Amino acid sequence: MVKKHDTTDITYAANAAQKLSNAKWGRTLLALPIAALGLLAWQATAMAAAPVAAAAGQTAESAGQKTQQETGKAEAQQPQGLHVEPVKAAETETAKAPSAKTVPTAEPAAKKAEPRKNIEVQLEYLEGRFFEKRDVDLYNVHVYRQYKELGALSLHYGLTFERATGSTTENDIWRDAEAVGFGPSYMMRWTKHISGKLDGSIDGSGSLLVYNHAHPGNGRAYGFLWRIGPRLTYHYTDRDALSLAYLFHHSSNGMSTHNPGYNGVGFSLGFTHWY
């Protein structure tokens, strides 16, 4: 009986060992496919990551080459004997460069070079000359404003106020020549600097006047006043000047009839203010 029990135990133990061995082999065989799948997945991941790594490496290499080129240019542009680190030099230039918001807007050169404007007042007395029977004297006030300058030539426009006195004699008939006239005037002036604060000029002007009645007697109620002569101007400040001129004048209405024209000479005192 004892032997039979022992044989049974041995048989049971052998079967148990056989089952355990089979289970181990089963687990081993099951682990092989899993390991193979894991190896395949790792290879696929590595193959997908390889192009990305290559592109990143190429980008880093290009950036490194560009940095080296910029560094070489900065070193080539800096003066000999001075060593400035590229990064610090770039930071310095960036700090020095003003922003677009802080850069002041420059005024146009034409505006800076714009000449000053001026107002000129002339007081004159012109005595009737050259005609024995046309003795007409003029007391005039002219106001001009310079609007353009062409080198030594300046252009002016303004107004003329005239007070005429005297008389004319035509065909042994005496006629009164007193009248008051008013109208627009235009003047051209050629100027040359003489010395210091003194300028010389030649003035030429023309005025269209309307009178309070026919002037002179047997004339018409309108006429022209032409003047020309030299002028000396003294600039006693940078904005103000006094001038004196000696002028010849001719007055007529330009018509072939009822046009008793007359001539004269006289002095003109001027005051000019620049603003």
PDB file of C-alpha atoms in Angstrom, residues 116-124 140-147 154-161 185-191 201-205 227 229-235 239-245 247 268-275:
ATOM      1  CA  ARG A 116      10.786 137.469 -46.787  1.00  0.00           C
ATOM      2  CA  LYS A 117       7.877 139.628 -47.867  1.00  0.00           C
ATOM      3  CA  ASN A 118       7.949 143.403 -47.689  1.00  0.00           C
ATOM      4  CA  ILE A 119       5.785 146.490 -47.853  1.00  0.00           C
ATOM      5  CA  GLU A 120       7.142 149.693 -49.419  1.00  0.00           C
ATOM      6  CA  VAL A 121       5.651 153.189 -49.193  1.00  0.00           C
ATOM      7  CA  GLN A 122       6.876 155.948 -51.523  1.00  0.00           C
ATOM      8  CA  LEU A 123       6.156 159.663 -51.136  1.00  0.00           C
ATOM      9  CA  GLU A 124       7.079 161.800 -54.132  1.00  0.00           C
ATOM     10  CA  ASN A 140       1.902 161.023 -55.182  1.00  0.00           C
ATOM     11  CA  VAL A 141       1.780 158.206 -52.659  1.00  0.00           C
ATOM     12  CA  HIS A 142       2.617 154.674 -53.808  1.00  0.00           C
ATOM     13  CA  VAL A 143       2.206 151.490 -51.756  1.00  0.00           C
ATOM     14  CA  TYR A 144       3.890 148.341 -53.096  1.00  0.00           C
ATOM     15  CA  ARG A 145       4.265 144.743 -52.061  1.00  0.00           C
ATOM     16  CA  GLN A 146       7.034 142.568 -53.498  1.00  0.00           C
ATOM     17  CA  TYR A 147       5.642 139.239 -54.654  1.00  0.00           C
ATOM     18  CA  SER A 154      12.122 142.006 -58.186  1.00  0.00           C
ATOM     19  CA  LEU A 155       8.437 142.402 -59.080  1.00  0.00           C
ATOM     20  CA  HIS A 156       5.964 144.518 -57.089  1.00  0.00           C
ATOM     21  CA  TYR A 157       2.282 145.347 -57.245  1.00  0.00           C
ATOM     22  CA  GLY A 158       0.372 148.027 -55.386  1.00  0.00           C
ATOM     23  CA  LEU A 159      -1.721 151.185 -55.474  1.00  0.00           C
ATOM     24  CA  THR A 160      -1.133 154.851 -56.425  1.00  0.00           C
ATOM     25  CA  PHE A 161      -2.819 157.946 -54.956  1.00  0.00           C
ATOM     26  CA  SER A 185       0.260 150.153 -60.013  1.00  0.00           C
ATOM     27  CA  TYR A 186       2.987 147.741 -61.039  1.00  0.00           C
ATOM     28  CA  MET A 187       6.749 148.140 -60.498  1.00  0.00           C
ATOM     29  CA  MET A 188       9.881 146.314 -61.672  1.00  0.00           C
ATOM     30  CA  ARG A 189      13.191 146.902 -59.897  1.00  0.00           C
ATOM     31  CA  TRP A 190      16.725 145.850 -60.766  1.00  0.00           C
ATOM     32  CA  THR A 191      18.963 145.972 -57.673  1.00  0.00           C
ATOM     33  CA  SER A 201      18.519 150.088 -58.114  1.00  0.00           C
ATOM     34  CA  ILE A 202      16.703 151.166 -61.259  1.00  0.00           C
ATOM     35  CA  ASP A 203      12.919 151.452 -60.830  1.00  0.00           C
ATOM     36  CA  GLY A 204      10.345 151.331 -63.590  1.00  0.00           C
ATOM     37  CA  SER A 205       6.615 151.547 -62.838  1.00  0.00           C
ATOM     38  CA  ARG A 227       7.969 156.550 -63.975  1.00  0.00           C
ATOM     39  CA  GLY A 229      14.840 156.415 -62.507  1.00  0.00           C
ATOM     40  CA  PRO A 230      17.657 155.413 -60.118  1.00  0.00           C
ATOM     41  CA  ARG A 231      17.165 154.757 -56.400  1.00  0.00           C
ATOM     42  CA  LEU A 232      19.559 154.429 -53.444  1.00  0.00           C
ATOM     43  CA  THR A 233      18.421 152.279 -50.503  1.00  0.00           C
ATOM     44  CA  TYR A 234      19.981 152.300 -47.022  1.00  0.00           C
ATOM     45  CA  HIS A 235      19.228 149.318 -44.753  1.00  0.00           C
ATOM     46  CA  ARG A 239      14.013 144.644 -41.453  1.00  0.00           C
ATOM     47  CA  ASP A 240      13.785 148.323 -42.362  1.00  0.00           C
ATOM     48  CA  ALA A 241      15.262 150.557 -45.061  1.00  0.00           C
ATOM     49  CA  LEU A 242      15.024 154.116 -46.355  1.00  0.00           C
ATOM     50  CA  SER A 243      15.445 155.032 -50.020  1.00  0.00           C
ATOM     51  CA  LEU A 244      15.734 158.116 -52.212  1.00  0.00           C
ATOM     52  CA  ALA A 245      15.080 158.204 -55.958  1.00  0.00           C
ATOM     53  CA  LEU A 247      12.542 159.940 -61.307  1.00  0.00           C
ATOM     54  CA  SER A 268      10.763 160.012 -54.301  1.00  0.00           C
ATOM     55  CA  LEU A 269      11.327 159.113 -50.641  1.00  0.00           C
ATOM     56  CA  GLY A 270      10.669 155.485 -49.764  1.00  0.00           C
ATOM     57  CA  PHE A 271      10.336 153.373 -46.630  1.00  0.00           C
ATOM     58  CA  THR A 272      10.470 149.549 -46.782  1.00  0.00           C
ATOM     59  CA  HIS A 273       9.664 147.029 -44.044  1.00  0.00           C
ATOM     60  CA  TRP A 274      10.336 143.270 -44.330  1.00  0.00           C
ATOM     61  CA  TYR A 275       8.218 140.762 -42.396  1.00  0.00           C
TER      62      TYR A 275
END
